[in-house]
Structures are given as structure tokens and as C-alpha cells.
Tab-separated table of C-alpha atoms in Angstrom:
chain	number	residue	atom	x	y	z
F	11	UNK	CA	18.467	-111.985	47.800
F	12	UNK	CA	20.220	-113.366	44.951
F	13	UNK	CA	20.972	-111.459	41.692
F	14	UNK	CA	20.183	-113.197	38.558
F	15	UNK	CA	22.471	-111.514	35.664
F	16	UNK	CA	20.722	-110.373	32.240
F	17	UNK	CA	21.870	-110.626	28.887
F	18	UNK	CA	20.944	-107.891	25.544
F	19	UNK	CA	20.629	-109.519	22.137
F	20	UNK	CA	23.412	-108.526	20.626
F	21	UNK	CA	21.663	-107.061	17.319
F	22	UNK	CA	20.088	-103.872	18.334
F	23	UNK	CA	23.295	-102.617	19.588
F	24	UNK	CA	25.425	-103.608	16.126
F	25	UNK	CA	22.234	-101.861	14.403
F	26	UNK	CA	22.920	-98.338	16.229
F	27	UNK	CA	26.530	-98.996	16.053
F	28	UNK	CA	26.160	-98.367	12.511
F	29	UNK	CA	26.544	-95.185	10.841
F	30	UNK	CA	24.027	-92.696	9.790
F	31	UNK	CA	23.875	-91.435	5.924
F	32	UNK	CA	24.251	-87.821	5.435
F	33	UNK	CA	21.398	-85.503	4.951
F	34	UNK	CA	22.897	-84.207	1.703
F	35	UNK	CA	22.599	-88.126	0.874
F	36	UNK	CA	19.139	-88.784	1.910
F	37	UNK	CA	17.758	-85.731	-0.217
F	38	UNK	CA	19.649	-86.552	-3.241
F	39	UNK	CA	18.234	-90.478	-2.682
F	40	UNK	CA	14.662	-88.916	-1.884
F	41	UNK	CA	15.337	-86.763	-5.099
F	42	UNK	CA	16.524	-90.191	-7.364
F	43	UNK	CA	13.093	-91.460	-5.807
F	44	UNK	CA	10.707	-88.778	-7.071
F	45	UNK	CA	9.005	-88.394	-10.719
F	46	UNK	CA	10.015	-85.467	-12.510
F	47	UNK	CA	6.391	-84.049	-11.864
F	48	UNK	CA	6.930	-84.274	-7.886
F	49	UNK	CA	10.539	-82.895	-8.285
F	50	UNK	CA	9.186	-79.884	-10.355
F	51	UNK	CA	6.342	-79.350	-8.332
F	52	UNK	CA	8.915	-79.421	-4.720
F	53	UNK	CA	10.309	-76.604	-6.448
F	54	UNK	CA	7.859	-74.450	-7.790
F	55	UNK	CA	6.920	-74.885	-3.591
F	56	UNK	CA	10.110	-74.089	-2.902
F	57	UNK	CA	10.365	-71.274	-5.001
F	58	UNK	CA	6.753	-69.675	-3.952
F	59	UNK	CA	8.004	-69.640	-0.050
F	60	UNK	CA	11.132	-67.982	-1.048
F	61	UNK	CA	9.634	-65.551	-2.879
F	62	UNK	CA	6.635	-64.577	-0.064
F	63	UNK	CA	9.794	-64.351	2.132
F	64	UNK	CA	11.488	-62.005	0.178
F	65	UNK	CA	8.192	-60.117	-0.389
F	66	UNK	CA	8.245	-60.024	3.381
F	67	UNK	CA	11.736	-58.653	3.707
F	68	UNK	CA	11.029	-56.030	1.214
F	69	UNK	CA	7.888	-54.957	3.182
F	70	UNK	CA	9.865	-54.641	6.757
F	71	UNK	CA	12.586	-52.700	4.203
F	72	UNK	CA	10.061	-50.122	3.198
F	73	UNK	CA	8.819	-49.472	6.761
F	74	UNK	CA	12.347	-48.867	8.235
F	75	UNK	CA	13.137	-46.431	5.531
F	76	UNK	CA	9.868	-44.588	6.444
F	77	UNK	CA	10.816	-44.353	9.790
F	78	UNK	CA	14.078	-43.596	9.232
F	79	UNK	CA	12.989	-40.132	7.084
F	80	UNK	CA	10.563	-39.716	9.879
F	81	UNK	CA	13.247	-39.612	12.525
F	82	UNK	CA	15.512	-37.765	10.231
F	83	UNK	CA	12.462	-34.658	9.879
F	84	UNK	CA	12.221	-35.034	13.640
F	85	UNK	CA	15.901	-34.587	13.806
F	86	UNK	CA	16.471	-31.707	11.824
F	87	UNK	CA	12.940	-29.849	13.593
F	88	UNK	CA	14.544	-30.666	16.916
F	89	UNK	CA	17.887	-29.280	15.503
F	90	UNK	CA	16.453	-25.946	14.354
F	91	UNK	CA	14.728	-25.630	17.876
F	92	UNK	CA	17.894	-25.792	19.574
F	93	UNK	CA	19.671	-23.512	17.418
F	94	UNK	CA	16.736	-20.923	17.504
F	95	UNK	CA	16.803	-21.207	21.171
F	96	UNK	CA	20.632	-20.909	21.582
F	97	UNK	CA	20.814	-18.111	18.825
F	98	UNK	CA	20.862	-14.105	20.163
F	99	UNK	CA	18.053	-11.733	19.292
F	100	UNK	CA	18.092	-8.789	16.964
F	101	UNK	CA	16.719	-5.425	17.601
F	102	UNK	CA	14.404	-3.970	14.955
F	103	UNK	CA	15.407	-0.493	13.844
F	104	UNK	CA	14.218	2.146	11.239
F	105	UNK	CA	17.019	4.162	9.089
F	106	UNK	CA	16.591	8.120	9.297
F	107	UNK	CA	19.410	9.353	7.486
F	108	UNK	CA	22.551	8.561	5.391
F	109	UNK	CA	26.139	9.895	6.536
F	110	UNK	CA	29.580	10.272	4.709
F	111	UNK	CA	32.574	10.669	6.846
F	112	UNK	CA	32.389	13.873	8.048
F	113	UNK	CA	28.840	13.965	9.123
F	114	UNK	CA	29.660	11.118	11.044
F	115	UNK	CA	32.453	13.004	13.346
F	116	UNK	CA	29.914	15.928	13.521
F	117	UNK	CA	27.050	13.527	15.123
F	118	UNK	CA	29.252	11.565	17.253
F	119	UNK	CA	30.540	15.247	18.680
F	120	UNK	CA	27.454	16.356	19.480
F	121	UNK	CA	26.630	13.125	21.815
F	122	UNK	CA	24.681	10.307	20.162
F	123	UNK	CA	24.057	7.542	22.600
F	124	UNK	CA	26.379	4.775	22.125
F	125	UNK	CA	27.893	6.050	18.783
F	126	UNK	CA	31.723	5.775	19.078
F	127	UNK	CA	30.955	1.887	19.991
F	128	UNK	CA	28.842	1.855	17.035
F	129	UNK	CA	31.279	3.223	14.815
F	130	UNK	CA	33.977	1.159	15.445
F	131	UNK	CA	32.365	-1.976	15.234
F	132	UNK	CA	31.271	-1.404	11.831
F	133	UNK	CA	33.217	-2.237	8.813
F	134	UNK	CA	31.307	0.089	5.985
F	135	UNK	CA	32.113	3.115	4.727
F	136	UNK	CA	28.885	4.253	4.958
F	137	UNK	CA	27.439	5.384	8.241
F	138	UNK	CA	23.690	5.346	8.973
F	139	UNK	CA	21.325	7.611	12.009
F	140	UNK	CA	19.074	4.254	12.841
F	141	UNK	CA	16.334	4.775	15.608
F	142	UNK	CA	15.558	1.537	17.752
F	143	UNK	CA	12.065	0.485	18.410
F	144	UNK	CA	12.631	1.477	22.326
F	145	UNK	CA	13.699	4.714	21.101
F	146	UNK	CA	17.061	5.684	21.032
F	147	UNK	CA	19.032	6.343	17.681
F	148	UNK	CA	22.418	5.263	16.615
F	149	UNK	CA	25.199	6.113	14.545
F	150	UNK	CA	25.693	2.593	13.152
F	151	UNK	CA	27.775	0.821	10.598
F	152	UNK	CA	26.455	-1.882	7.618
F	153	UNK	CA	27.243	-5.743	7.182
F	154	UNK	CA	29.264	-6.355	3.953
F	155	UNK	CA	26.483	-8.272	2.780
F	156	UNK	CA	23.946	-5.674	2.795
F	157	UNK	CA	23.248	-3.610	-0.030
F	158	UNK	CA	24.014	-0.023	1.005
F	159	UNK	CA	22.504	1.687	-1.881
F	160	UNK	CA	18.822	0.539	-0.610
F	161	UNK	CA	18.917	1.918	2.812
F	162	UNK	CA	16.886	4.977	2.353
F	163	UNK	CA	14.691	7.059	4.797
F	164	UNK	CA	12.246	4.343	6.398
F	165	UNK	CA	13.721	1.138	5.547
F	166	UNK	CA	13.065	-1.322	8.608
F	167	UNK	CA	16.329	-2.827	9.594
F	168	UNK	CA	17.742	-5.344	12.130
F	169	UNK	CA	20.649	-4.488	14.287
F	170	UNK	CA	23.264	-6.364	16.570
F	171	UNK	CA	22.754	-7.020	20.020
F	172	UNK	CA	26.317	-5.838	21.175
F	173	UNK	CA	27.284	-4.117	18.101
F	174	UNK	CA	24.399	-2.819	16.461
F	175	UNK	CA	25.437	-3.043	13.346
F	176	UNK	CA	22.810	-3.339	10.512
F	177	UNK	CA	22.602	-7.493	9.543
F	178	UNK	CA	19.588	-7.198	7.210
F	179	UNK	CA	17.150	-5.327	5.592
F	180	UNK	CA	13.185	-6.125	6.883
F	181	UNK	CA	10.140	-5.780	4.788
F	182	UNK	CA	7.917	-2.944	5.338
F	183	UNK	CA	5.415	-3.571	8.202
F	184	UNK	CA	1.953	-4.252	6.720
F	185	UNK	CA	-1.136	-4.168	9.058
F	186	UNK	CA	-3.249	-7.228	8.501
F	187	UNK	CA	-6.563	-5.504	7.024
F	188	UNK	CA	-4.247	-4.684	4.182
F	189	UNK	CA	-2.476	-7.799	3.553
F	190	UNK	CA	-5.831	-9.235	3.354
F	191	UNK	CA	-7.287	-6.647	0.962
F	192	UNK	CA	-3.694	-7.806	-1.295
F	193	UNK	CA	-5.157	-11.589	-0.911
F	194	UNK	CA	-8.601	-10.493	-2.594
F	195	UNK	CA	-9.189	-13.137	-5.651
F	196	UNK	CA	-11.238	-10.941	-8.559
F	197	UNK	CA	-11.881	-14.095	-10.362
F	198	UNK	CA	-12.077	-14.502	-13.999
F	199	UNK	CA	-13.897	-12.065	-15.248
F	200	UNK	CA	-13.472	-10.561	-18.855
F	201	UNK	CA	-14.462	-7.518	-20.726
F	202	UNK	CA	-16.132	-9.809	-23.175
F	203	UNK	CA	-18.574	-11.302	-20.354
F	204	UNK	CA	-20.170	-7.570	-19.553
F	205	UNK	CA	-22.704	-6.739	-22.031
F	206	UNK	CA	-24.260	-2.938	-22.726
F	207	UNK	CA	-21.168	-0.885	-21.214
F	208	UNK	CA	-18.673	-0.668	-24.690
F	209	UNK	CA	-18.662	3.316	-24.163
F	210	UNK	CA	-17.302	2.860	-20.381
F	211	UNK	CA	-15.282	-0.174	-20.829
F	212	UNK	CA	-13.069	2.516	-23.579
F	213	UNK	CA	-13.282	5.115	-21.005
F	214	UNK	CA	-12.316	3.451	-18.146
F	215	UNK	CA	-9.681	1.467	-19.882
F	216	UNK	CA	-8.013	4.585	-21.352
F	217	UNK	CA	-7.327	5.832	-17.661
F	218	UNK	CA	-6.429	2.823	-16.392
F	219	UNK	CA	-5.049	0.130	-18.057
F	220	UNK	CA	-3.671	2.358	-21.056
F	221	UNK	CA	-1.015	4.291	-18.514
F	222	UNK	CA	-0.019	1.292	-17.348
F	223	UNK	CA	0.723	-0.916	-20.656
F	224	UNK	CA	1.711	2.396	-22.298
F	225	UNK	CA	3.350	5.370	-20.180
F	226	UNK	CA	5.590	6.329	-23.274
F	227	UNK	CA	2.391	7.984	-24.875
F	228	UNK	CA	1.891	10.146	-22.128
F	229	UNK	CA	5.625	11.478	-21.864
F	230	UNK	CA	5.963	12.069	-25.352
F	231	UNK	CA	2.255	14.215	-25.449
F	232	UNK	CA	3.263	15.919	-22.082
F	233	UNK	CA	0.491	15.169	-19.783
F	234	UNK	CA	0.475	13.310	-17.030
F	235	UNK	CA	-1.642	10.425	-16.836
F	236	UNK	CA	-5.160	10.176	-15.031
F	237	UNK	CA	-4.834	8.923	-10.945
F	238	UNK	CA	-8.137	7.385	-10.838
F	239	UNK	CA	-11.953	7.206	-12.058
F	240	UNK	CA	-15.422	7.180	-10.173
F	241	UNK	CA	-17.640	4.938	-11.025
F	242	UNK	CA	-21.535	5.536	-10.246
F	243	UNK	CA	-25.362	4.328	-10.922
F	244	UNK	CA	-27.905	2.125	-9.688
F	245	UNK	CA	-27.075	-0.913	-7.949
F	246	UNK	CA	-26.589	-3.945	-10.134
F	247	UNK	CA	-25.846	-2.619	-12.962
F	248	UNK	CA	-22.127	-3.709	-13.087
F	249	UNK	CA	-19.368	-1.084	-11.252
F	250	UNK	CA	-17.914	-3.558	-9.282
F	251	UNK	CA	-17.701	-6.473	-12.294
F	252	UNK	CA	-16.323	-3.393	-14.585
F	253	UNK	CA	-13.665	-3.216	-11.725
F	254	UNK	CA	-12.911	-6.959	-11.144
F	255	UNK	CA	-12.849	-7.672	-15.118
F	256	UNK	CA	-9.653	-4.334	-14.985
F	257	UNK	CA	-8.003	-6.524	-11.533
F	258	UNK	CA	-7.988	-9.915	-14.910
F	259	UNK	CA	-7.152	-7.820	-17.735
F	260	UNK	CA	-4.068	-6.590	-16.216
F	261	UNK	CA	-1.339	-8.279	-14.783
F	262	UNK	CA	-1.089	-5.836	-11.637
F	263	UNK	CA	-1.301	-6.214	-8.003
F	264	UNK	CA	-5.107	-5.596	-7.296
F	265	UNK	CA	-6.277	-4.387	-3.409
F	266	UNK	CA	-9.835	-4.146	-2.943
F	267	UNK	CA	-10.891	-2.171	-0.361
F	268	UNK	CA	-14.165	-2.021	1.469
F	269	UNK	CA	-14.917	1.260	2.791
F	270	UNK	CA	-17.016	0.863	5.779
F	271	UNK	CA	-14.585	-1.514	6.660
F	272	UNK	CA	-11.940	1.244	6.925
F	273	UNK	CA	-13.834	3.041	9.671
F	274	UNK	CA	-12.390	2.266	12.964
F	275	UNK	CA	-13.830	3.402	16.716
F	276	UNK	CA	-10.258	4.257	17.837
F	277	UNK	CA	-8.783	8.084	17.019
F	278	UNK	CA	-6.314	7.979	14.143
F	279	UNK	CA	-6.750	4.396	13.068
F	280	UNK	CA	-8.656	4.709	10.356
F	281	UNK	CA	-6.072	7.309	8.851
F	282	UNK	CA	-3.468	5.272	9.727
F	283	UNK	CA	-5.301	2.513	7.781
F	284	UNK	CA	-5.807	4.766	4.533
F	285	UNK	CA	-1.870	5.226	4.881
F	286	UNK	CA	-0.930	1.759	5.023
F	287	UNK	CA	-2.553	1.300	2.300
F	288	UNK	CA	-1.367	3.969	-0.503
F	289	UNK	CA	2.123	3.218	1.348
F	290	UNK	CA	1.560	-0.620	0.183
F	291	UNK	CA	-0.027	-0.136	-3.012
F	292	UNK	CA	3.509	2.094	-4.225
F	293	UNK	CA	5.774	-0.268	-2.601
F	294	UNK	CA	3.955	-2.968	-5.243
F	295	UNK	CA	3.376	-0.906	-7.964
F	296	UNK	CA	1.761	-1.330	-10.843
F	297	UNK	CA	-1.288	-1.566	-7.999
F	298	UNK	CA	-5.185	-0.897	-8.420
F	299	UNK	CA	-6.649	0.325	-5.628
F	300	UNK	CA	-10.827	-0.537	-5.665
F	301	UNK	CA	-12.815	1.407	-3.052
F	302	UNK	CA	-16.407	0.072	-2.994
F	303	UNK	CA	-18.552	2.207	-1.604
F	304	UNK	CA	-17.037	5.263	-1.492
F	305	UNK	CA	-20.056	6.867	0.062
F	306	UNK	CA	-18.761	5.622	3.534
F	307	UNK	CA	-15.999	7.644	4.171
F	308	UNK	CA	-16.357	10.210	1.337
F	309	UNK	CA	-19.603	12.031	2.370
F	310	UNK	CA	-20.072	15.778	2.403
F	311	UNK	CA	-17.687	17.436	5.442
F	312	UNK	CA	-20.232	19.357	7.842
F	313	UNK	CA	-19.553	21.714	11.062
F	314	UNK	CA	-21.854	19.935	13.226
F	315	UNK	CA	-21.525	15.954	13.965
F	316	UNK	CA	-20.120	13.343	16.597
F	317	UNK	CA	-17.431	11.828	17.223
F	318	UNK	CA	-17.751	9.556	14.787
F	319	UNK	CA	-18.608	11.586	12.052
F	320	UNK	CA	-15.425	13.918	13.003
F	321	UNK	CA	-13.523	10.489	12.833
F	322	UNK	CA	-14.821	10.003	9.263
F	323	UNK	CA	-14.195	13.283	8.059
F	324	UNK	CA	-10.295	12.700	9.068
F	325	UNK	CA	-9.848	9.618	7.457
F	326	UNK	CA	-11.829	11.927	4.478
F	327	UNK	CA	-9.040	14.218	4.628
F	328	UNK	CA	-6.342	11.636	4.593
F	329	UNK	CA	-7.629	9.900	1.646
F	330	UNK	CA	-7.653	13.490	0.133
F	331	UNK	CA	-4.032	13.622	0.814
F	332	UNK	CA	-2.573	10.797	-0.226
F	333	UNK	CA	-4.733	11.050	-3.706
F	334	UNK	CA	-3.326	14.768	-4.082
F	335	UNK	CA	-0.055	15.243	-1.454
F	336	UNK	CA	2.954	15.575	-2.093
F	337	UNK	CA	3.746	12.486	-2.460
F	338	UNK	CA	3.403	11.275	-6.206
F	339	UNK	CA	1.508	8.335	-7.041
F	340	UNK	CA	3.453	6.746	-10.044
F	341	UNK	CA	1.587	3.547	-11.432
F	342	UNK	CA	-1.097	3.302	-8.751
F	343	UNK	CA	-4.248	3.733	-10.341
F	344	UNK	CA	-8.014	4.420	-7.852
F	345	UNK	CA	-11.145	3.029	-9.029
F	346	UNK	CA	-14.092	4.207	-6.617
F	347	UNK	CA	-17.742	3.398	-6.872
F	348	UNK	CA	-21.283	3.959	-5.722
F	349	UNK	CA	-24.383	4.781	-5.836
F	350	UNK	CA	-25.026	7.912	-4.300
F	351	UNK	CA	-22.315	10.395	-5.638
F	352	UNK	CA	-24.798	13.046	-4.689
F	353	UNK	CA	-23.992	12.746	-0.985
F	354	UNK	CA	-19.783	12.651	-2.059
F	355	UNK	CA	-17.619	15.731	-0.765
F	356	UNK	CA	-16.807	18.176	-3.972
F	357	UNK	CA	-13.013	17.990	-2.925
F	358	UNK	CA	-12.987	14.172	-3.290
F	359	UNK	CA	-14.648	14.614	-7.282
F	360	UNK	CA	-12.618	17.818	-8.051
F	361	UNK	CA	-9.691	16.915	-11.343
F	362	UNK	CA	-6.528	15.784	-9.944
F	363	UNK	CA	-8.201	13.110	-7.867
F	364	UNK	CA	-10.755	11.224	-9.732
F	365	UNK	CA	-9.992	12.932	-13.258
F	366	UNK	CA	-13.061	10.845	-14.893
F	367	UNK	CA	-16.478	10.355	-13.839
F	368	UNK	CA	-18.598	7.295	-15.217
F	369	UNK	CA	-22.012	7.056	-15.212
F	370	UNK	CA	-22.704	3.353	-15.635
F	371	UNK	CA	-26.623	3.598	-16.136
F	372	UNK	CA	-29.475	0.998	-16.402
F	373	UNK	CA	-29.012	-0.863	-19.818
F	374	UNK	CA	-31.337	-0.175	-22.388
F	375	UNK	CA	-33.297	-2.977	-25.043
F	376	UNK	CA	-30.177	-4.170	-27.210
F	377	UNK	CA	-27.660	-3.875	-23.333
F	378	UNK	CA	-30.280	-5.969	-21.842
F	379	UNK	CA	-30.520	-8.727	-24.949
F	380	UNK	CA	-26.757	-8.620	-24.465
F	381	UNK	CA	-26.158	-9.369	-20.848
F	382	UNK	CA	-29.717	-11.891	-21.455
F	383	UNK	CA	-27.491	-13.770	-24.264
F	384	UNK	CA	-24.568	-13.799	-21.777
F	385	UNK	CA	-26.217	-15.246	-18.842
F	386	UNK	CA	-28.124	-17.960	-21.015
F	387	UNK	CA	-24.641	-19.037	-22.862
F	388	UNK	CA	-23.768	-21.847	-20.105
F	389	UNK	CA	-27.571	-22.941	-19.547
F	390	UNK	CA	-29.228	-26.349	-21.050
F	391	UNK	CA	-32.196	-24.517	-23.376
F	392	UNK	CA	-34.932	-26.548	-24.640
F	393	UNK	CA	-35.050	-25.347	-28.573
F	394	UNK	CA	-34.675	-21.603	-29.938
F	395	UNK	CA	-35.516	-19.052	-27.281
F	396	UNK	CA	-37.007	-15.864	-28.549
F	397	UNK	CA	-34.600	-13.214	-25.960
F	398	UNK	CA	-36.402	-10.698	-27.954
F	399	UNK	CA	-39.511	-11.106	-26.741
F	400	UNK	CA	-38.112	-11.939	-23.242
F	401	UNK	CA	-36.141	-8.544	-23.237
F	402	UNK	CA	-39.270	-6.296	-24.271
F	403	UNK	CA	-40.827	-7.532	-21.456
F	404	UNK	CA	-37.867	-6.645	-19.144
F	405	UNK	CA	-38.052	-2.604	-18.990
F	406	UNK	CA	-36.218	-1.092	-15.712
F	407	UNK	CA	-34.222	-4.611	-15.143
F	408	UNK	CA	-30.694	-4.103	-14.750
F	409	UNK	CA	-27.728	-6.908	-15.128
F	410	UNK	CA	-28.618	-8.533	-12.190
F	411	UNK	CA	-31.944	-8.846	-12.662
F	412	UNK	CA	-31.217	-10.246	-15.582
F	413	UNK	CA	-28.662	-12.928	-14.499
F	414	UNK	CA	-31.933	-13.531	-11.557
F	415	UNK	CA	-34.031	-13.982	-14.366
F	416	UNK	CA	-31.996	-16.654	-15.742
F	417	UNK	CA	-31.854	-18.078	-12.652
F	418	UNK	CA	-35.165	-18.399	-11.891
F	419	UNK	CA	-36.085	-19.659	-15.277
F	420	UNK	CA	-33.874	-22.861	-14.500
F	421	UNK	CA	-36.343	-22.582	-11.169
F	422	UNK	CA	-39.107	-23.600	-12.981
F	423	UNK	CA	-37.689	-25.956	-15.382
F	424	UNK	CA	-36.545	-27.684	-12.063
F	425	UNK	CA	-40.158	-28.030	-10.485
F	426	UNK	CA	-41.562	-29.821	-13.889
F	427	UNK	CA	-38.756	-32.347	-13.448
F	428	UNK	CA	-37.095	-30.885	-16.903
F	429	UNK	CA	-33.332	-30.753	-17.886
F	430	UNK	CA	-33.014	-27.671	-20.241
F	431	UNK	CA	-35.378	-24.300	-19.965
F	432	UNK	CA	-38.156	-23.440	-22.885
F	433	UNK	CA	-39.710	-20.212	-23.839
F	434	UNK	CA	-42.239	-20.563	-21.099
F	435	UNK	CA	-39.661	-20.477	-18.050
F	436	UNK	CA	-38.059	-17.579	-19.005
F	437	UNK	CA	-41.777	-15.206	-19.557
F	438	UNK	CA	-43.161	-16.760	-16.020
F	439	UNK	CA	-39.347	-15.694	-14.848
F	440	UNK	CA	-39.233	-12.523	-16.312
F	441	UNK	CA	-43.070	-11.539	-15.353
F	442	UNK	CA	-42.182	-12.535	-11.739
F	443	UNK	CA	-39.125	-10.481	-11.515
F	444	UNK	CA	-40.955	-7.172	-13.324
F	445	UNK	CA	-43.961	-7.480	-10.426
F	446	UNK	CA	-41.354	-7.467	-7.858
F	447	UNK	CA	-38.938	-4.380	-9.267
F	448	UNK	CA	-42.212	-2.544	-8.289
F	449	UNK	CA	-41.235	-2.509	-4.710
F	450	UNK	CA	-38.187	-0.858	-5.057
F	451	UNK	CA	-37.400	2.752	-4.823
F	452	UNK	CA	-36.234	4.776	-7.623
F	453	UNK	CA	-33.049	7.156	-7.521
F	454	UNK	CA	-32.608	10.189	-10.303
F	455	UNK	CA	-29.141	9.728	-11.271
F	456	UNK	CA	-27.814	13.226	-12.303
F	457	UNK	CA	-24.317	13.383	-14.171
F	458	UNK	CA	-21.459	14.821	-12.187
């Protein structure tokens, strides 16, 4: 087979023997080529991607710093897990009694568990009897930090694993029925909203609210100022509004207090209950107490009963005791009400107790166009209403028959398709409630 040599042309090989422009060269050419139109359009392009790019950038910024201050709130929750789980327990102790120096040698003679440890593990000149909540006490010394001067009878404490020295001072143990009485909202209610009660608005404020704002008076008369006030009449007719609009007017811790609520099926606990709560109420002072129906627990003491009447009459007598003990009640003010103070104990309505009895009675014609006018105030009304007339037709109503009559006087307006109430609504309303205020029983209402 024979080979026949081929030959290239020589001029495609001197073409790519030639060298290639620069890019920097070829843009700057491309650039010479373009109109000043293209060239400012290329870089109003040019500028629009760098921009969405930096937009872009500053997106993936934000999200990284998020997670970043997510990790870091994961870090420190994780952080105070550990140390809560690596940190030693304290024991929870009550304080029984003060001692100086020589007390101190006298108790740890006659053989207090584990007081010569105590002692000398303590730094404070003060010594303290503390009893532990497994029962034991202790002769036991104070941190530095701790003031001294507040560690009277009762104080809750928390003491040292090894040492048992006092590290800080706890708040008084609260049962939750009472924290949630403190948590009670009385709303905004003012003297100026309750209509036909001026006489026991006076009364009631001079035993409450004037010992509180003004205690001077009563030191430099003499006489010591009223504990509380009782508060009875028909239902409706405004004792627990009177009460609520005292909780606004003053700027006082308020604890309202239902008293069937109080009554508990276990021995003791309803006592216990009555003394968590006067033991709260000084601890907060200034403090209202409100006991609504007072007719629960404060019934008339008899020989005969069951168990659960004998169970009422002690939490009777405990209530009786903390009202009148030994123990003085300073600025903590009782307001009780209900409607049967016939069936109340005498020793609950005796002076000394409840010093002032209020009979807050069914209003009569010009209390009734008062508490009408106050009801109607925030109501759309179609013209001039004649509450006169309304009111003469509203004999035996009391205030909330009279707020119902407003109410269902928008009733009607609202089944004629009308915005605002006429003259009309509130006769049909009134007329409707009157017929019905026939069913109900009557109570005579003597003064105490």
C-alpha cells in the first residue's frame, strides 16, 4: 500500500498563530462601538442586577442574625438547665426565736441537734432557733447579705445543705384560693355611677376609706378607727357595686372573698383558709377584705347539727377571732354583705367587729330616676325621653331592674330594625319587667 503525503494551506495556521486581543480591549472597543443610549442603558442593567444581588445578600444577612439570637436563647436556656441541675438544694426552714450570745451557749448546752456545727459555720453575730420542714430545729447562723433585723417569729427561710446557715429570706406561703381572691379585678366602677345611695356612700366611706387616707384624725380624737361595716337589703339593689366602687376609689390591695367558697369538706381547712387570709391581707396592708354572702358561714351557732354544720360553725368562730383576737388589725378594713342578716350570729354583728350596719334599701322615685338616667347615659335615644313617666311606672324595681329595663328597651328597638330607643321601648320594657317582679317573693327588711 503506498502512502500518498498531504499538505495544509498554510493560512489557517498563520491565522491562529496570531494573537488574541485582551478582554479589557474588546469591551472598551464594544464600548467605542455603542451609542450613548445603549451604553447608559448596559448600565442602568448593570446597576439593577447589582443591586437585586445586594438585596439578596442583605436578606441571607437578616436570616443568619435571626438564627444566630435563636441559638444564642437556646444557649443560655440550655446553660441555666445545666447549672440548675448541677446546683445543691436548699432546705426550707421557719425562724422561732432570736438569740444573743449567751442564749446561744445556754441552747447548745442543753442539746440542740446539730448546733455546735451550726454555730461555727456561721459568720453573724446573731444566732437564730430555725425549725426545718422535716422537723428538727437548729441553732443557726445568718449570711452577711441577709438583713438580720427582718427575721422575726415566722419568717420562712432557706438554709444550707451542709451548713445550714440562713441564705435568704422566702415569702410567706400563700394557699392558692387566696392568691386568687388578691387577682380579683373590681373594674371601674365610681361613686358617681351609683345613683339613690348618697346617705351610705358617706357612711360607708367614713369607716373605710377615711381611716385609711386619714389615720391622724383618729389619733389626735382618741378613738380607734372602725374594723369593718355590714352591708344588707334586697338583692340588686347595689352592696356589692357599693363595695367594688371602695376596691377603685382607693388605691389598696382589694381580696374578694366568696363565702360559700370558703367552706371546705375536710376538718380544719376552712379555718385554716379564714387564716390565710387575714394573715395575707396584714402582710399587704392597706387591704379590703369583701365577704359576699356572709350568710354562708355566719349563720346563727345551734347545739344540734352535722358535721357539716359543726364545720361551719368553726370556721364561724375563726372568723370571730381574727376580726376580734388578739391580734390587731391595723389598716385592714371588712366589708360583708347580704341579704338575710336575720339568720347572722349576734356575736358576728356585736361593735368591735362590724362597728356599722347599712341598710341599703330599695330606691325610692327620685333613686330610681337616678340610676334610670345612669343606665340610659351610654344608649343611642331616639329624641327626649320622658324618665319621669318611665320611673312612676317602675314602683318595687330596684337597680337592676332598672339597668334590665334599659336593656330590654334596646330589645325592642332591635326587633323594629331601629338604631336608638323612643319613648315607646322603654313603657313596653318597663310594663314587662313590673308583670314579672310579681313572681318574686318579698322579704321585710328590719334594721339591725
Amino acid at each position: 500500500m503506498r502512502l500518498v503525503p498531504t499538505f495544509c494551506h498554510p493560512w489557517p495556521l498563520a491565522q491562529a498563530q496570531q494573537p488574541k486581543a485582551p478582554a479589557g480591549e474588546e469591551t472598551n472597543s464594544d464600548q467605542a462601538n455603542m451609542s450613548p443610549e445603549e451604553e447608559r442603558q448596559a448600565a442602568l442593567n448593570s446597576y439593577r442586577a447589582k443591586l437585586i444581588e445586594s438585596r439578596e445578600w442583605e436578606a441571607k444577612l437578616k436570616n443568619l442574625r435571626l438564627e444566630i439570637k435563636g441559638l444564642q436563647k437556646e444557649f443560655d436556656r440550655t446553660e441555666d438547665n445545666i447549672k440548675a441541675l448541677q446546683s445543691v438544694g436548699q432546705i426550707i426552714g421557719e425562724v422561732l426565736k432570736q438569740l444573743d450570745e449567751e442564749r446561744c451557749e445556754q441552747h447548745l448546752l442543753l442539746g440542740l441537734r446539730d448546733g455546735p456545727r451550726a454555730v461555727t459555720a456561721g459568720n453573724a453575730v446573731r444566732w437564730l432557733i430555725v425549725k426545718a420542714s422535716s422537723g428538727p430545729r437548729y441553732v443557726v447562723g445568718c449570711r452577711s447579705k441577709v438583713d438580720k433585723a427582718k427575721m422575726k417569729q415566722g419568717t420562712r427561710v432557706a438554709l444550707d445543705m451542709t451548713t445550714l446557715t440562713i441564705m435568704r429570706m422566702l415569702p410567706r406561703e400563700v394557699d392558692p384560693l387566696v392568691y386568687n381572691m388578691s387577682l380579683e379585678d373590681p373594674g371601674q366602677v365610681s361613686f358617681a355611677g351609683i345613683g339613690g345611695l348618697n346617705d351610705q356612700i358617706r357612711e360607708l366611706r367614713e369607716v373605710i376609706e377615711l381611716p385609711l387616707k386619714n389615720p391622724e384624725l383618729f389619733l389626735r380624737v382618741g378613738i380607734k378607727p372602725p374594723k369593718g361595716v355590714l352591708l344588707y337589703g334586697p338583692p340588686g339593689t347595689g352592696k356589692t357595686l357599693l363595695a367594688r366602687a371602695v376596691a377603685c376609689s382607693l388605691e389598696t390591695n382589694f381580696l374578694k372573698v366568696v363565702s360559700s367558697a370558703i367552706v371546705d369538706k375536710y376538718i380544719g381547712e376552712s379555718a385554716r383558709l379564714i387564716r390565710e387570709m387575714f394573715g395575707y391581707a396584714k402582710e399587704h396592708e392597706p387591704c379590703i377584705i369583701f365577704m359576699d354572702e356572709i350568710d354562708a358561714i355566719g349563720g346563727r351557732r345551734f347545739s344540734e347539727g352535722t358535721s357539716a354544720d359543726r364545720e361551719i360553725q368553726r370556721t364561724l368562730m375563726e372568723l370571730l377571732n381574727q376580726l376580734d383576737g388578739f391580734d390587731y388589725l391595723g389598716k385592714t378594713k371588712i366589708i360583708m354583705a347580704t341579704n338575710r342578716p336575720d339568720t347572722l350570729d349576734p356575736a358576728l354583728l356585736r361593735a368591735g367587729r362590724l362597728d356599722r350596719k347599712l341598710e341599703i334599701p330599695l330606691p325610692n322615685e327620685v333613686g330610681r330616676l337616678e340610676i334610670l338616667k345612669i343606665h340610659a347615659a351610654g344608649v343611642c335615644l331616639d329624641g327626649d325621653i320622658d324618665f319621669e313617666s318611665v320611673v312612676k311606672m317602675s314602683d318595687g324595681l330596684n337597680g337592676a331592674d332598672l339597668r334590665n329595663v334599659v336593656t330590654e328597651a334596646g330589645l325592642f328597638a332591635i326587633k323594629d330594625y331601629r338604631d336608638s330607643i323612643n319613648q315607646d321601648d322603654f313603657n313596653k320594657a318597663v310594663r314587662k319587667l313590673a308583670e314579672a317582679k310579681k313572681l318574686e317573693g318579698k322579704l321585710d327588711y328590719q334594721k339591725l
